[in-house]
Amino acid sequence: MTRSRPPDTLAVLDDRELMSAHLAGDPDAFGVIVSRHRDRMWAVATRTLGDREEAADAVQDALVSAYRRADTYRGDAAVSTWLHRIVVNACLDRVRRTRARPSEPLPEHQDHAQILGHRAHGAQDTAEQTETRQLVLAALRSLTPEHRNALVLVDMEGYSVGEAAQLLGCPTGTVKSRCARARAKLVPMLSELRDGGLSPPDTSGRDPARERGNRSASTSVSSPRRAPASAPERSGGDHRG
Amino acid sequence: MAEPIRRPEVDVLADYVEGLLDDDARAQVQRHIAEDPDTAALVAELETLPRLLAATPMEPMPADVVARVDAALARESQDRAAASAADRVGGLPRHRRWLVPAMAAAATAGIIAIAAPVVLDRGGQDDSLDGAADAPAAQEGRTAAASPESLSEQEDDEGGSQSPESLEQTDRPPALTSAEFASQVKTLYADAEPATKEDLAVTAADPQTLQQPLTLPAERLGERVAPVCDGAVESTFRTAILYDGESAYLLVYGSPVGGGPQQAVAFRCQGDEATILQQQPIDLP
């Protein structure tokens, strides 16, 4: 059975190799995988949940669950994609549970301040990026959870409409229409992103198809944005109820 | 928004961009776009929005969240290592101790299980020293060879204070029958100690396994449990059972997401081949 090895030994392994090491009993391998992808997990959690503590709980629960069920990883999608889906499911599940309460959007500045109050550990975040992100997060929080989650999955997390429909448990038409509603509401709120030139790539193109084709290329840095593709395990839907 | 009344609502424009309008409505919007620069600009904004959103910078996971996630995963690693060590030497945590002889029997019989360890029918065992006869090792002649060696190991681990007989007697696996499988698994769960229920909940926190094993052919199931057999993969969830009087193993899995039913599977595996004896959805509390 594999036991502890020096961390730098693990650092050279790719995610799949780390998964194998984890399954073989390596105590640190899974942590290395997590450290590679945690920012992306954090991003989707804060976007869908809009609340820092909820997001932290969701991410922690999801990663612990992933640790325990690593043997369900089939290897037909990237490890990061598999992990991301587990986090997304945990977040959506949490949203559904809190839906029992009245769904008044939270007051914007409250959460906003909450997120602002806990600055990230890294200094790699420029003031401008922070501002952009907070503007977007605040705008997202003004949406209903249904609209927000459809928009987050499709427009921000790179899931196809079909994948989002599966995750959300609703028809694709519903996902599209929720995305449209959400965009309609966000446009005035985010116009300064566009006009203020905070970060948008060129906006000259007016052809929707072209723009949408471009967006994943222009924004995917380290993420499996398009990766949640066609994993056979999803055909059964991994959400019950 | 102070816009001319005739301009299409932004919702309509968003639907247009998403391709949700019928031909007439689409033609109407296109006319507006051609005639009205503000409408055209709004449509352009709607079209651009997904790209802006996708470009939203990610906040690095805050240090305190990193710390708590790392701590949680470190706890997992410790638990796993502890469970693994316990399995290897036979010194299982208290609520799993009855599994020891069963696992010893399983080692030769080539049987393995992943399931929530649960204790059934503890009452009544004390007054029957002959209860050991019901244990798989004793009942199944083919497994008898495993017992002396494995049990003496356990004995050492237990400080040598317990005879194999008494170990087997207290640690007898629960007996289930095909006819009452579902209700008996429920009873197992109901009787389980709280720590065990937590374990079960953990097993249950797995929407994927809920789907997967059901569609797995028996030999794939064998593949999945084989590494557990060698000890290459630890599972804290191993339950040996007597299934209609024969040694077998119980696996309980399912999804708490949406409260779907759990699945209980009784199976036996010989070498790499698993034989599923019974498989049944079960609504656990």
mmCIF file of C-alpha atoms in Angstrom, chain B residues 2-280:
data_model
loop_
_atom_site.group_PDB
_atom_site.id
_atom_site.type_symbol
_atom_site.label_atom_id
_atom_site.label_comp_id
_atom_site.label_asym_id
_atom_site.label_seq_id
_atom_site.Cartn_x
_atom_site.Cartn_y
_atom_site.Cartn_z
ATOM 1 C CA ALA B 2 -37.153 55.866 -19.270
ATOM 2 C CA GLU B 3 -37.401 54.424 -22.713
ATOM 3 C CA PRO B 4 -39.877 55.034 -25.494
ATOM 4 C CA ILE B 5 -42.911 52.943 -24.938
ATOM 5 C CA ARG B 6 -42.738 51.238 -28.252
ATOM 6 C CA ARG B 7 -39.317 49.786 -27.708
ATOM 7 C CA PRO B 8 -39.423 46.079 -26.948
ATOM 8 C CA GLU B 9 -38.968 45.171 -23.319
ATOM 9 C CA VAL B 10 -35.483 44.120 -22.388
ATOM 10 C CA ASP B 11 -36.901 40.698 -21.575
ATOM 11 C CA VAL B 12 -38.055 40.354 -25.154
ATOM 12 C CA LEU B 13 -34.663 41.420 -26.396
ATOM 13 C CA ALA B 14 -32.994 38.891 -24.122
ATOM 14 C CA ASP B 15 -35.274 36.206 -25.532
ATOM 15 C CA TYR B 16 -34.335 37.377 -28.985
ATOM 16 C CA VAL B 17 -30.665 37.010 -28.223
ATOM 17 C CA GLU B 18 -31.253 33.564 -26.776
ATOM 18 C CA GLY B 19 -33.207 32.563 -29.878
ATOM 19 C CA LEU B 20 -36.454 32.037 -28.016
ATOM 20 C CA LEU B 21 -38.734 34.219 -30.128
ATOM 21 C CA ASP B 22 -41.007 32.976 -32.866
ATOM 22 C CA ASP B 23 -40.582 34.268 -36.409
ATOM 23 C CA ASP B 24 -42.960 37.207 -36.089
ATOM 24 C CA ALA B 25 -41.582 38.472 -32.852
ATOM 25 C CA ARG B 26 -38.062 38.050 -34.120
ATOM 26 C CA ALA B 27 -38.813 40.050 -37.254
ATOM 27 C CA GLN B 28 -40.308 42.766 -35.126
ATOM 28 C CA VAL B 29 -37.246 42.990 -32.931
ATOM 29 C CA GLN B 30 -35.005 43.068 -35.969
ATOM 30 C CA ARG B 31 -36.990 46.020 -37.292
ATOM 31 C CA HIS B 32 -36.456 47.835 -34.045
ATOM 32 C CA ILE B 33 -32.792 47.082 -34.099
ATOM 33 C CA ALA B 34 -32.526 48.501 -37.589
ATOM 34 C CA GLU B 35 -34.458 51.639 -36.740
ATOM 35 C CA ASP B 36 -33.470 52.379 -33.214
ATOM 36 C CA PRO B 37 -29.817 52.698 -32.196
ATOM 37 C CA ASP B 38 -30.711 52.361 -28.502
ATOM 38 C CA THR B 39 -32.391 49.039 -29.101
ATOM 39 C CA ALA B 40 -29.433 47.942 -31.161
ATOM 40 C CA ALA B 41 -27.080 48.952 -28.372
ATOM 41 C CA LEU B 42 -29.112 47.096 -25.784
ATOM 42 C CA VAL B 43 -29.123 43.966 -27.898
ATOM 43 C CA ALA B 44 -25.396 44.271 -28.299
ATOM 44 C CA GLU B 45 -25.015 44.503 -24.555
ATOM 45 C CA LEU B 46 -27.130 41.427 -24.068
ATOM 46 C CA GLU B 47 -25.044 39.570 -26.565
ATOM 47 C CA THR B 48 -21.845 40.607 -24.874
ATOM 48 C CA LEU B 49 -22.971 39.905 -21.367
ATOM 49 C CA PRO B 50 -22.190 36.174 -21.255
ATOM 50 C CA ARG B 51 -18.646 36.927 -22.277
ATOM 51 C CA LEU B 52 -18.297 39.572 -19.607
ATOM 52 C CA LEU B 53 -19.682 37.219 -17.030
ATOM 53 C CA ALA B 54 -17.420 34.415 -18.080
ATOM 54 C CA ALA B 55 -14.476 36.771 -17.777
ATOM 55 C CA THR B 56 -15.312 37.627 -14.184
ATOM 56 C CA PRO B 57 -12.110 37.158 -12.236
ATOM 57 C CA MET B 58 -12.178 34.336 -9.749
ATOM 58 C CA GLU B 59 -11.496 35.158 -6.172
ATOM 59 C CA PRO B 60 -8.833 32.880 -4.777
ATOM 60 C CA MET B 61 -10.276 30.717 -2.050
ATOM 61 C CA PRO B 62 -9.834 32.758 1.125
ATOM 62 C CA ALA B 63 -7.157 31.592 3.526
ATOM 63 C CA ASP B 64 -9.579 30.667 6.275
ATOM 64 C CA VAL B 65 -11.623 28.527 3.910
ATOM 65 C CA VAL B 66 -8.475 26.878 2.584
ATOM 66 C CA ALA B 67 -7.521 26.102 6.152
ATOM 67 C CA ARG B 68 -10.821 24.523 7.074
ATOM 68 C CA VAL B 69 -11.021 22.510 3.859
ATOM 69 C CA ASP B 70 -7.468 21.271 4.354
ATOM 70 C CA ALA B 71 -8.224 20.386 7.946
ATOM 71 C CA ALA B 72 -11.328 18.467 6.921
ATOM 72 C CA LEU B 73 -9.386 16.532 4.307
ATOM 73 C CA ALA B 74 -6.586 15.834 6.757
ATOM 74 C CA ARG B 75 -9.179 14.373 9.123
ATOM 75 C CA GLU B 76 -10.388 12.183 6.303
ATOM 76 C CA SER B 77 -6.884 10.960 5.662
ATOM 77 C CA GLN B 78 -6.381 10.181 9.320
ATOM 78 C CA ASP B 79 -9.680 8.341 9.550
ATOM 79 C CA ARG B 80 -8.852 6.382 6.478
ATOM 80 C CA ALA B 81 -5.401 5.477 7.698
ATOM 81 C CA ALA B 82 -6.814 4.477 11.052
ATOM 82 C CA ALA B 83 -9.525 2.367 9.481
ATOM 83 C CA SER B 84 -6.972 0.759 7.231
ATOM 84 C CA ALA B 85 -4.617 -0.013 10.072
ATOM 85 C CA ALA B 86 -7.482 -1.367 12.101
ATOM 86 C CA ASP B 87 -8.538 -3.604 9.260
ATOM 87 C CA ARG B 88 -5.044 -4.922 8.794
ATOM 88 C CA VAL B 89 -4.505 -5.900 12.391
ATOM 89 C CA GLY B 90 -8.037 -6.793 13.222
ATOM 90 C CA GLY B 91 -8.349 -4.107 15.853
ATOM 91 C CA LEU B 92 -11.446 -2.483 14.504
ATOM 92 C CA PRO B 93 -13.216 0.305 16.301
ATOM 93 C CA ARG B 94 -15.705 -0.972 18.796
ATOM 94 C CA HIS B 95 -18.782 -0.820 16.642
ATOM 95 C CA ARG B 96 -17.061 -2.722 13.892
ATOM 96 C CA ARG B 97 -15.462 -5.394 15.977
ATOM 97 C CA TRP B 98 -17.929 -8.054 15.087
ATOM 98 C CA LEU B 99 -16.688 -7.822 11.558
ATOM 99 C CA VAL B 100 -13.311 -9.257 12.361
ATOM 100 C CA PRO B 101 -14.015 -12.978 12.137
ATOM 101 C CA ALA B 102 -16.241 -12.407 9.193
ATOM 102 C CA MET B 103 -13.452 -10.666 7.374
ATOM 103 C CA ALA B 104 -11.111 -13.465 8.224
ATOM 104 C CA ALA B 105 -13.555 -15.858 6.686
ATOM 105 C CA ALA B 106 -13.952 -13.608 3.725
ATOM 106 C CA ALA B 107 -10.266 -13.601 3.076
ATOM 107 C CA THR B 108 -10.254 -17.211 1.997
ATOM 108 C CA ALA B 109 -13.694 -17.326 0.565
ATOM 109 C CA GLY B 110 -12.815 -14.401 -1.662
ATOM 110 C CA ILE B 111 -15.735 -12.455 -0.389
ATOM 111 C CA ILE B 112 -15.712 -8.802 0.269
ATOM 112 C CA ALA B 113 -18.195 -6.126 0.988
ATOM 113 C CA ILE B 114 -18.452 -2.463 1.219
ATOM 114 C CA ALA B 115 -21.284 -1.380 3.344
ATOM 115 C CA ALA B 116 -22.210 0.332 6.520
ATOM 116 C CA PRO B 117 -21.070 -1.691 9.437
ATOM 117 C CA VAL B 118 -24.077 -2.255 11.536
ATOM 118 C CA VAL B 119 -24.886 -4.405 14.478
ATOM 119 C CA LEU B 120 -27.963 -6.507 14.466
ATOM 120 C CA ASP B 121 -29.443 -8.780 16.967
ATOM 121 C CA ARG B 122 -26.983 -8.158 19.710
ATOM 122 C CA GLY B 123 -29.518 -9.188 22.279
ATOM 123 C CA GLY B 124 -29.666 -12.909 22.641
ATOM 124 C CA GLN B 125 -26.103 -13.522 21.593
ATOM 125 C CA ASP B 126 -24.843 -13.577 25.110
ATOM 126 C CA ASP B 127 -26.959 -16.498 26.136
ATOM 127 C CA SER B 128 -25.792 -18.728 23.374
ATOM 128 C CA LEU B 129 -22.182 -19.664 23.449
ATOM 129 C CA ASP B 130 -22.925 -21.899 20.542
ATOM 130 C CA GLY B 131 -23.810 -18.848 18.522
ATOM 131 C CA ALA B 132 -20.394 -19.144 16.968
ATOM 132 C CA ALA B 133 -21.756 -21.997 14.955
ATOM 133 C CA ASP B 134 -23.770 -19.488 13.000
ATOM 134 C CA ALA B 135 -20.751 -17.489 11.956
ATOM 135 C CA PRO B 136 -19.820 -17.958 8.341
ATOM 136 C CA ALA B 137 -16.468 -19.509 9.094
ATOM 137 C CA ALA B 138 -18.081 -22.237 11.059
ATOM 138 C CA GLN B 139 -21.052 -22.733 8.872
ATOM 139 C CA GLU B 140 -19.263 -22.730 5.595
ATOM 140 C CA GLY B 141 -16.814 -25.562 5.547
ATOM 141 C CA ARG B 142 -14.825 -23.951 2.760
ATOM 142 C CA THR B 143 -13.905 -20.987 4.908
ATOM 143 C CA ALA B 144 -12.827 -22.869 7.960
ATOM 144 C CA ALA B 145 -9.179 -22.956 6.998
ATOM 145 C CA ALA B 146 -8.849 -19.229 7.384
ATOM 146 C CA SER B 147 -9.909 -19.058 10.925
ATOM 147 C CA PRO B 148 -7.076 -20.285 13.091
ATOM 148 C CA GLU B 149 -4.410 -18.045 11.655
ATOM 149 C CA SER B 150 -6.508 -14.934 11.345
ATOM 150 C CA LEU B 151 -8.108 -15.346 14.672
ATOM 151 C CA SER B 152 -4.864 -15.791 16.486
ATOM 152 C CA GLU B 153 -3.769 -12.515 15.003
ATOM 153 C CA GLN B 154 -6.836 -10.878 16.370
ATOM 154 C CA GLU B 155 -6.267 -12.487 19.660
ATOM 155 C CA ASP B 156 -2.858 -10.915 19.938
ATOM 156 C CA ASP B 157 -4.285 -7.623 19.031
ATOM 157 C CA GLU B 158 -6.956 -7.869 21.626
ATOM 158 C CA GLY B 159 -4.277 -8.457 24.202
ATOM 159 C CA GLY B 160 -4.756 -12.184 24.112
ATOM 160 C CA SER B 161 -7.558 -11.923 26.609
ATOM 161 C CA GLN B 162 -10.275 -13.218 24.372
ATOM 162 C CA SER B 163 -10.612 -16.632 22.957
ATOM 163 C CA PRO B 164 -11.550 -16.970 19.293
ATOM 164 C CA GLU B 165 -14.827 -18.426 20.373
ATOM 165 C CA SER B 166 -15.878 -15.452 22.425
ATOM 166 C CA LEU B 167 -14.794 -13.089 19.690
ATOM 167 C CA GLU B 168 -16.850 -14.871 17.140
ATOM 168 C CA GLN B 169 -19.708 -15.066 19.451
ATOM 169 C CA THR B 170 -19.951 -11.362 20.171
ATOM 170 C CA ASP B 171 -19.061 -10.443 16.658
ATOM 171 C CA ARG B 172 -21.435 -12.611 14.761
ATOM 172 C CA PRO B 173 -22.641 -11.123 11.512
ATOM 173 C CA PRO B 174 -26.307 -10.439 11.116
ATOM 174 C CA ALA B 175 -28.449 -12.974 9.364
ATOM 175 C CA LEU B 176 -30.681 -11.758 6.581
ATOM 176 C CA THR B 177 -33.129 -13.626 4.427
ATOM 177 C CA SER B 178 -34.132 -13.014 0.853
ATOM 178 C CA ALA B 179 -37.781 -12.872 1.830
ATOM 179 C CA GLU B 180 -37.359 -10.077 4.345
ATOM 180 C CA PHE B 181 -34.283 -8.419 2.966
ATOM 181 C CA ALA B 182 -35.581 -4.859 2.856
ATOM 182 C CA SER B 183 -37.061 -4.790 6.308
ATOM 183 C CA GLN B 184 -34.000 -6.469 7.764
ATOM 184 C CA VAL B 185 -31.661 -3.939 6.241
ATOM 185 C CA LYS B 186 -33.859 -1.257 7.721
ATOM 186 C CA THR B 187 -33.558 -2.916 11.075
ATOM 187 C CA LEU B 188 -29.809 -3.050 10.684
ATOM 188 C CA TYR B 189 -29.816 0.624 10.097
ATOM 189 C CA ALA B 190 -32.208 1.374 12.927
ATOM 190 C CA ASP B 191 -30.106 -0.646 15.352
ATOM 191 C CA ALA B 192 -26.826 0.815 14.238
ATOM 192 C CA GLU B 193 -24.925 2.953 16.640
ATOM 193 C CA PRO B 194 -24.972 6.682 15.906
ATOM 194 C CA ALA B 195 -21.410 6.688 14.639
ATOM 195 C CA THR B 196 -22.383 3.990 12.210
ATOM 196 C CA LYS B 197 -25.337 5.944 10.971
ATOM 197 C CA GLU B 198 -23.017 8.783 10.244
ATOM 198 C CA ASP B 199 -20.919 6.397 8.226
ATOM 199 C CA LEU B 200 -23.959 5.256 6.372
ATOM 200 C CA ALA B 201 -24.917 8.817 5.637
ATOM 201 C CA VAL B 202 -21.479 9.246 4.211
ATOM 202 C CA THR B 203 -21.899 6.299 1.944
ATOM 203 C CA ALA B 204 -25.196 7.716 0.997
ATOM 204 C CA ALA B 205 -23.728 11.057 0.016
ATOM 205 C CA ASP B 206 -22.934 9.721 -3.348
ATOM 206 C CA PRO B 207 -25.330 10.338 -6.185
ATOM 207 C CA GLN B 208 -23.000 8.717 -8.658
ATOM 208 C CA THR B 209 -22.724 5.390 -6.949
ATOM 209 C CA LEU B 210 -26.456 5.363 -6.710
ATOM 210 C CA GLN B 211 -26.554 5.243 -10.455
ATOM 211 C CA GLN B 212 -23.441 3.315 -11.212
ATOM 212 C CA PRO B 213 -23.552 -0.088 -9.577
ATOM 213 C CA LEU B 214 -27.093 -0.683 -10.730
ATOM 214 C CA THR B 215 -25.953 -0.676 -14.281
ATOM 215 C CA LEU B 216 -22.706 -2.424 -13.597
ATOM 216 C CA PRO B 217 -22.451 -5.976 -14.771
ATOM 217 C CA ALA B 218 -21.476 -8.319 -12.007
ATOM 218 C CA GLU B 219 -17.896 -8.558 -13.150
ATOM 219 C CA ARG B 220 -17.500 -4.793 -13.017
ATOM 220 C CA LEU B 221 -18.767 -4.825 -9.481
ATOM 221 C CA GLY B 222 -16.116 -7.417 -8.789
ATOM 222 C CA GLU B 223 -13.508 -5.086 -10.273
ATOM 223 C CA ARG B 224 -14.619 -2.366 -7.993
ATOM 224 C CA VAL B 225 -14.474 -4.424 -4.865
ATOM 225 C CA ALA B 226 -11.328 -6.323 -5.742
ATOM 226 C CA PRO B 227 -9.010 -3.485 -4.684
ATOM 227 C CA VAL B 228 -10.851 -3.395 -1.389
ATOM 228 C CA CYS B 229 -10.143 -7.093 -1.103
ATOM 229 C CA ASP B 230 -6.394 -6.604 -1.419
ATOM 230 C CA GLY B 231 -6.468 -3.701 0.958
ATOM 231 C CA ALA B 232 -5.321 -1.403 -1.825
ATOM 232 C CA VAL B 233 -8.398 0.667 -1.153
ATOM 233 C CA GLU B 234 -9.767 1.098 2.262
ATOM 234 C CA SER B 235 -13.407 1.074 2.819
ATOM 235 C CA THR B 236 -14.816 1.716 6.198
ATOM 236 C CA PHE B 237 -18.031 0.151 5.129
ATOM 237 C CA ARG B 238 -17.792 -3.571 5.243
ATOM 238 C CA THR B 239 -20.579 -5.703 6.441
ATOM 239 C CA ALA B 240 -20.485 -9.430 6.368
ATOM 240 C CA ILE B 241 -23.878 -10.993 6.566
ATOM 241 C CA LEU B 242 -25.451 -14.364 6.418
ATOM 242 C CA TYR B 243 -27.742 -14.348 3.457
ATOM 243 C CA ASP B 244 -30.197 -17.192 3.653
ATOM 244 C CA GLY B 245 -27.688 -18.890 5.882
ATOM 245 C CA GLU B 246 -24.706 -18.399 3.596
ATOM 246 C CA SER B 247 -21.819 -15.992 3.909
ATOM 247 C CA ALA B 248 -22.322 -12.894 1.869
ATOM 248 C CA TYR B 249 -21.820 -9.195 2.036
ATOM 249 C CA LEU B 250 -24.027 -6.195 2.187
ATOM 250 C CA LEU B 251 -23.519 -2.914 0.452
ATOM 251 C CA VAL B 252 -25.779 -0.001 1.153
ATOM 252 C CA TYR B 253 -25.475 3.074 -0.942
ATOM 253 C CA GLY B 254 -27.623 5.827 -2.186
ATOM 254 C CA SER B 255 -28.164 9.501 -2.451
ATOM 255 C CA PRO B 256 -29.455 11.930 0.097
ATOM 256 C CA VAL B 257 -29.823 14.451 -2.702
ATOM 257 C CA GLY B 258 -33.512 14.904 -3.083
ATOM 258 C CA GLY B 259 -34.031 12.124 -0.581
ATOM 259 C CA GLY B 260 -34.089 9.320 -3.122
ATOM 260 C CA PRO B 261 -34.128 5.792 -1.795
ATOM 261 C CA GLN B 262 -30.934 4.015 -0.882
ATOM 262 C CA GLN B 263 -30.028 0.769 -2.494
ATOM 263 C CA ALA B 264 -29.132 -2.333 -0.618
ATOM 264 C CA VAL B 265 -27.205 -5.040 -2.395
ATOM 265 C CA ALA B 266 -26.332 -8.424 -1.036
ATOM 266 C CA PHE B 267 -23.590 -10.068 -2.992
ATOM 267 C CA ARG B 268 -20.858 -12.606 -2.919
ATOM 268 C CA CYS B 269 -17.699 -12.559 -4.897
ATOM 269 C CA GLN B 270 -15.378 -15.331 -5.822
ATOM 270 C CA GLY B 271 -12.139 -14.157 -7.226
ATOM 271 C CA ASP B 272 -13.003 -11.279 -9.474
ATOM 272 C CA GLU B 273 -16.542 -12.320 -10.052
ATOM 273 C CA ALA B 274 -19.285 -10.871 -7.979
ATOM 274 C CA THR B 275 -22.639 -12.525 -7.787
ATOM 275 C CA ILE B 276 -25.426 -10.205 -6.875
ATOM 276 C CA LEU B 277 -27.826 -12.067 -4.666
ATOM 277 C CA GLN B 278 -30.350 -9.360 -4.146
ATOM 278 C CA GLN B 279 -30.686 -5.716 -4.888
ATOM 279 C CA GLN B 280 -33.391 -3.548 -3.554
#
